[in-house]
Amino acid sequence: MRIARLSKRKTQGGHSLIDFAMVSLFLVPIMMATISVGFNTSRAIQVTTVTRDAANMYARWVDFSLTANRNLLVRLAAGLDMTDSGGNGVIILSKVTYIASSDCTGAGLTTGQCTNMNQYVIINRIVVGNASFKTSTFGTPGNISANGDVVNYLTDSSARATNFGNTLTLTSGQFAFMAEGFFKGLAWSVPGSNVGNLITRRYIF
C-alpha cells in the first residue's frame, strides 16, 4: 500500500513538471513582451520629446548645420545611443514647400525646364545621428550644400518630397518644417514580433 502511494506521488510530480513546461511555452514570451513594452514605453516618450523639440527649434530657424546646435540635439537624446554622426538613432530635418509655375518663372525657368513644377520638394535637409540607420519616408535629395540647402531643387527630381501631399497640403510660398526621429528600441527583441526593434516619431510645424 505504501509503495503504491509513493509511485502515485512520483507520477503526479512528473505530470506537474510537464504541465509547467507546457505553460512556460506561453508565459515566457508573454513576460518578455511585457518587459520589452515597458522599457520601450520609456524610450518612446524620450524619442517623442526629442523629435518634437527638434521640429520646434527647426521651425524657429535654429541652424542645425552648426556643431553647437547639433550637440544640443545629441544631449537631448542622451540615453538613446545617438551621436553627432553615428549610434543607433537619427533625427532627419526637412524643410518642404510646393513648387508652382510662378516659382519657376520667378527663377527664370520655363515650365519645360522646371522639372519639379507642381511638386512638393525638400529645400533644406539636415541629418543628425547615424545617416545610414534609417532614411526619410519622403526621400533623400541628391545634392545638398554644407548648410543643408538643397541645390537645384527646382530642376533636380531627387529633391521631390515623395507623397508629402498625402500628409499635408501646401501652396506656393508656404513651408513645412519637419523632424523625423528613428531610434533603436531595446538591445533585444521578442523573436517573431516587432516589439523592441524600432521607435519612430514625426512632427511637422
mmCIF file of C-alpha atoms in Angstrom:
data_model
loop_
_atom_site.group_PDB
_atom_site.id
_atom_site.type_symbol
_atom_site.label_atom_id
_atom_site.label_comp_id
_atom_site.label_asym_id
_atom_site.label_seq_id
_atom_site.Cartn_x
_atom_site.Cartn_y
_atom_site.Cartn_z
ATOM 1 C CA MET A 1 0.000 0.000 0.000
ATOM 2 C CA ARG A 2 2.818 2.371 0.909
ATOM 3 C CA ILE A 3 4.692 1.514 -2.281
ATOM 4 C CA ALA A 4 1.591 2.344 -4.324
ATOM 5 C CA ARG A 5 1.282 5.759 -2.662
ATOM 6 C CA LEU A 6 4.951 6.600 -3.380
ATOM 7 C CA SER A 7 4.510 5.590 -7.002
ATOM 8 C CA LYS A 8 1.416 7.796 -7.288
ATOM 9 C CA ARG A 9 3.276 10.810 -5.868
ATOM 10 C CA LYS A 10 6.134 10.373 -8.330
ATOM 11 C CA THR A 11 3.655 10.206 -11.208
ATOM 12 C CA GLN A 12 1.904 13.378 -10.030
ATOM 13 C CA GLY A 13 5.262 15.144 -9.702
ATOM 14 C CA GLY A 14 6.163 14.190 -13.275
ATOM 15 C CA HIS A 15 2.841 15.472 -14.532
ATOM 16 C CA SER A 16 3.389 18.782 -12.733
ATOM 17 C CA LEU A 17 6.756 19.296 -14.438
ATOM 18 C CA ILE A 18 5.231 18.576 -17.836
ATOM 19 C CA ASP A 19 2.344 20.962 -17.145
ATOM 20 C CA PHE A 20 4.772 23.677 -16.010
ATOM 21 C CA ALA A 21 6.906 23.224 -19.129
ATOM 22 C CA MET A 22 3.869 23.478 -21.393
ATOM 23 C CA VAL A 23 2.556 26.599 -19.665
ATOM 24 C CA SER A 24 6.021 28.169 -19.804
ATOM 25 C CA LEU A 25 5.979 27.965 -23.587
ATOM 26 C CA PHE A 26 3.229 30.588 -23.492
ATOM 27 C CA LEU A 27 4.090 32.524 -20.326
ATOM 28 C CA VAL A 28 7.778 33.227 -21.026
ATOM 29 C CA PRO A 29 7.187 35.034 -24.370
ATOM 30 C CA ILE A 30 4.320 36.999 -22.797
ATOM 31 C CA MET A 31 6.546 38.060 -19.887
ATOM 32 C CA MET A 32 9.366 39.049 -22.279
ATOM 33 C CA ALA A 33 6.953 41.083 -24.392
ATOM 34 C CA THR A 34 5.549 42.816 -21.301
ATOM 35 C CA ILE A 35 9.030 43.764 -20.066
ATOM 36 C CA SER A 36 10.068 44.916 -23.553
ATOM 37 C CA VAL A 37 6.963 47.075 -23.981
ATOM 38 C CA GLY A 38 7.513 48.605 -20.534
ATOM 39 C CA PHE A 39 11.092 49.639 -21.244
ATOM 40 C CA ASN A 40 10.271 50.761 -24.778
ATOM 41 C CA THR A 41 7.459 52.977 -23.498
ATOM 42 C CA SER A 42 10.008 54.965 -21.514
ATOM 43 C CA ARG A 43 12.269 55.259 -24.566
ATOM 44 C CA ALA A 44 9.326 56.191 -26.783
ATOM 45 C CA ILE A 45 8.481 59.122 -24.504
ATOM 46 C CA GLN A 46 12.027 60.434 -24.853
ATOM 47 C CA VAL A 47 12.009 59.916 -28.640
ATOM 48 C CA THR A 48 8.740 61.876 -28.788
ATOM 49 C CA THR A 49 10.259 64.731 -26.798
ATOM 50 C CA VAL A 50 13.499 64.871 -28.802
ATOM 51 C CA THR A 51 11.747 64.745 -32.188
ATOM 52 C CA ARG A 52 9.127 67.336 -31.235
ATOM 53 C CA ASP A 53 11.725 69.711 -29.789
ATOM 54 C CA ALA A 54 13.899 69.302 -32.890
ATOM 55 C CA ALA A 55 10.997 70.205 -35.189
ATOM 56 C CA ASN A 56 10.026 73.156 -32.987
ATOM 57 C CA MET A 57 13.540 74.599 -32.967
ATOM 58 C CA TYR A 58 13.987 73.952 -36.690
ATOM 59 C CA ALA A 59 10.770 75.875 -37.390
ATOM 60 C CA ARG A 60 12.209 78.751 -35.332
ATOM 61 C CA TRP A 61 15.194 78.875 -37.695
ATOM 62 C CA VAL A 62 17.722 77.174 -35.419
ATOM 63 C CA ASP A 63 20.586 76.232 -37.738
ATOM 64 C CA PHE A 64 21.371 72.563 -37.148
ATOM 65 C CA SER A 65 24.243 72.625 -39.597
ATOM 66 C CA LEU A 66 26.201 74.295 -36.763
ATOM 67 C CA THR A 67 28.070 71.966 -34.404
ATOM 68 C CA ALA A 68 26.799 73.645 -31.221
ATOM 69 C CA ASN A 69 23.161 73.172 -32.221
ATOM 70 C CA ARG A 70 23.754 69.594 -33.360
ATOM 71 C CA ASN A 71 25.321 68.831 -29.998
ATOM 72 C CA LEU A 72 22.197 70.204 -28.331
ATOM 73 C CA LEU A 73 20.099 67.529 -30.035
ATOM 74 C CA VAL A 74 22.612 64.872 -29.055
ATOM 75 C CA ARG A 75 22.331 65.960 -25.404
ATOM 76 C CA LEU A 76 18.527 65.870 -25.605
ATOM 77 C CA ALA A 77 18.826 62.301 -26.881
ATOM 78 C CA ALA A 78 21.102 61.217 -24.024
ATOM 79 C CA GLY A 79 20.481 57.541 -23.255
ATOM 80 C CA LEU A 80 19.202 56.778 -26.768
ATOM 81 C CA ASP A 81 22.694 55.974 -28.067
ATOM 82 C CA MET A 82 22.838 58.679 -30.739
ATOM 83 C CA THR A 83 25.982 60.665 -31.524
ATOM 84 C CA ASP A 84 26.505 63.573 -33.930
ATOM 85 C CA SER A 85 27.052 61.231 -36.874
ATOM 86 C CA GLY A 86 26.584 57.704 -35.548
ATOM 87 C CA GLY A 87 24.958 55.451 -32.995
ATOM 88 C CA ASN A 88 21.574 53.742 -33.019
ATOM 89 C CA GLY A 89 19.390 56.690 -33.881
ATOM 90 C CA VAL A 90 18.887 59.574 -36.271
ATOM 91 C CA ILE A 91 16.959 62.844 -36.489
ATOM 92 C CA ILE A 92 16.136 63.909 -40.060
ATOM 93 C CA LEU A 93 15.122 67.548 -40.531
ATOM 94 C CA SER A 94 13.430 68.670 -43.741
ATOM 95 C CA LYS A 95 12.045 71.974 -44.973
ATOM 96 C CA VAL A 96 9.353 71.298 -47.569
ATOM 97 C CA THR A 97 7.476 73.574 -49.950
ATOM 98 C CA TYR A 98 5.260 73.349 -53.038
ATOM 99 C CA ILE A 99 6.532 74.496 -56.434
ATOM 100 C CA ALA A 100 4.022 76.373 -58.607
ATOM 101 C CA SER A 101 4.571 77.755 -62.100
ATOM 102 C CA SER A 102 5.142 81.218 -60.610
ATOM 103 C CA ASP A 103 8.128 79.865 -58.656
ATOM 104 C CA CYS A 104 9.628 78.575 -61.890
ATOM 105 C CA THR A 105 9.180 81.796 -63.866
ATOM 106 C CA GLY A 106 10.425 83.798 -60.888
ATOM 107 C CA ALA A 107 13.655 81.798 -61.057
ATOM 108 C CA GLY A 108 13.977 82.449 -64.784
ATOM 109 C CA LEU A 109 12.964 78.949 -65.839
ATOM 110 C CA THR A 110 10.454 77.897 -68.440
ATOM 111 C CA THR A 111 7.836 75.347 -67.471
ATOM 112 C CA GLY A 112 9.727 72.813 -69.559
ATOM 113 C CA GLN A 113 12.947 73.461 -67.655
ATOM 114 C CA CYS A 114 11.237 73.421 -64.262
ATOM 115 C CA THR A 115 11.206 69.660 -63.643
ATOM 116 C CA ASN A 116 9.594 69.934 -60.220
ATOM 117 C CA MET A 117 6.726 72.227 -61.118
ATOM 118 C CA ASN A 118 3.525 71.203 -59.299
ATOM 119 C CA GLN A 119 5.544 69.015 -56.949
ATOM 120 C CA TYR A 120 6.396 69.076 -53.247
ATOM 121 C CA VAL A 121 10.141 69.464 -52.795
ATOM 122 C CA ILE A 122 12.679 69.397 -49.984
ATOM 123 C CA ILE A 123 14.625 72.645 -49.993
ATOM 124 C CA ASN A 124 16.680 72.009 -46.848
ATOM 125 C CA ARG A 125 17.821 68.744 -45.270
ATOM 126 C CA ILE A 126 19.859 68.256 -42.098
ATOM 127 C CA VAL A 127 20.689 64.861 -40.606
ATOM 128 C CA VAL A 128 21.865 64.468 -37.000
ATOM 129 C CA GLY A 129 22.897 60.993 -35.919
ATOM 130 C CA ASN A 130 23.539 57.859 -37.940
ATOM 131 C CA ALA A 131 22.513 58.705 -41.511
ATOM 132 C CA SER A 132 22.611 55.027 -42.511
ATOM 133 C CA PHE A 133 20.375 53.912 -39.630
ATOM 134 C CA LYS A 134 17.176 54.979 -41.394
ATOM 135 C CA THR A 135 16.276 57.218 -44.321
ATOM 136 C CA SER A 136 13.426 59.697 -44.589
ATOM 137 C CA THR A 137 9.978 58.459 -45.552
ATOM 138 C CA PHE A 138 9.822 61.297 -48.101
ATOM 139 C CA GLY A 139 13.068 60.682 -49.977
ATOM 140 C CA THR A 140 16.644 61.936 -49.963
ATOM 141 C CA PRO A 141 17.849 64.862 -52.130
ATOM 142 C CA GLY A 142 20.922 64.058 -54.160
ATOM 143 C CA ASN A 143 22.771 67.385 -53.899
ATOM 144 C CA ILE A 144 22.902 69.127 -50.514
ATOM 145 C CA SER A 145 25.186 72.015 -49.541
ATOM 146 C CA ALA A 146 27.122 72.262 -46.273
ATOM 147 C CA ASN A 147 24.372 74.307 -44.594
ATOM 148 C CA GLY A 148 21.683 71.812 -45.628
ATOM 149 C CA ASP A 149 20.227 73.752 -48.562
ATOM 150 C CA VAL A 150 19.202 71.517 -51.455
ATOM 151 C CA VAL A 151 20.902 72.579 -54.678
ATOM 152 C CA ASN A 152 18.742 72.953 -57.821
ATOM 153 C CA TYR A 153 15.545 71.901 -56.061
ATOM 154 C CA LEU A 154 13.513 73.320 -58.953
ATOM 155 C CA THR A 155 15.109 71.023 -61.509
ATOM 156 C CA ASP A 156 16.517 68.063 -59.557
ATOM 157 C CA SER A 157 13.881 65.314 -59.346
ATOM 158 C CA SER A 158 15.657 63.729 -56.349
ATOM 159 C CA ALA A 159 14.580 66.795 -54.317
ATOM 160 C CA ARG A 160 10.923 65.780 -54.519
ATOM 161 C CA ALA A 161 9.189 65.024 -51.224
ATOM 162 C CA THR A 162 7.515 61.795 -52.270
ATOM 163 C CA ASN A 163 3.849 61.567 -51.221
ATOM 164 C CA PHE A 164 4.182 64.559 -48.883
ATOM 165 C CA GLY A 165 0.875 65.893 -50.205
ATOM 166 C CA ASN A 166 -0.864 62.939 -48.556
ATOM 167 C CA THR A 167 0.394 64.206 -45.200
ATOM 168 C CA LEU A 168 -0.024 67.975 -45.513
ATOM 169 C CA THR A 169 -1.275 70.370 -48.191
ATOM 170 C CA LEU A 170 0.863 73.411 -49.015
ATOM 171 C CA THR A 171 0.635 76.155 -51.597
ATOM 172 C CA SER A 172 3.400 78.186 -53.198
ATOM 173 C CA GLY A 173 5.219 80.280 -50.587
ATOM 174 C CA GLN A 174 4.215 78.048 -47.665
ATOM 175 C CA PHE A 175 6.772 75.939 -45.813
ATOM 176 C CA ALA A 176 6.617 72.891 -43.562
ATOM 177 C CA PHE A 177 9.393 72.233 -41.045
ATOM 178 C CA MET A 178 9.548 68.525 -40.315
ATOM 179 C CA ALA A 179 11.539 66.301 -37.974
ATOM 180 C CA GLU A 180 11.592 62.522 -38.313
ATOM 181 C CA GLY A 181 13.068 60.527 -35.439
ATOM 182 C CA PHE A 182 14.186 56.919 -35.775
ATOM 183 C CA PHE A 183 15.721 55.115 -32.810
ATOM 184 C CA LYS A 184 16.505 51.548 -31.881
ATOM 185 C CA GLY A 185 14.332 50.100 -29.145
ATOM 186 C CA LEU A 186 15.774 47.652 -26.651
ATOM 187 C CA ALA A 187 19.062 45.853 -27.199
ATOM 188 C CA TRP A 188 16.981 42.674 -27.572
ATOM 189 C CA SER A 189 13.635 42.000 -29.156
ATOM 190 C CA VAL A 190 10.914 39.391 -28.959
ATOM 191 C CA PRO A 191 11.577 36.842 -31.731
ATOM 192 C CA GLY A 192 8.969 36.842 -34.473
ATOM 193 C CA SER A 193 7.477 40.204 -33.462
ATOM 194 C CA ASN A 194 8.114 43.927 -33.931
ATOM 195 C CA VAL A 195 8.426 44.540 -30.190
ATOM 196 C CA GLY A 196 11.735 46.114 -29.197
ATOM 197 C CA ASN A 197 13.031 46.858 -32.708
ATOM 198 C CA LEU A 198 12.374 50.451 -33.779
ATOM 199 C CA ILE A 199 10.782 53.589 -32.342
ATOM 200 C CA THR A 200 9.734 56.253 -34.840
ATOM 201 C CA ARG A 201 8.174 59.709 -34.498
ATOM 202 C CA ARG A 202 7.360 62.582 -36.876
ATOM 203 C CA TYR A 203 6.445 66.199 -36.135
ATOM 204 C CA ILE A 204 5.643 68.993 -38.579
ATOM 205 C CA PHE A 205 5.444 72.694 -37.809
#
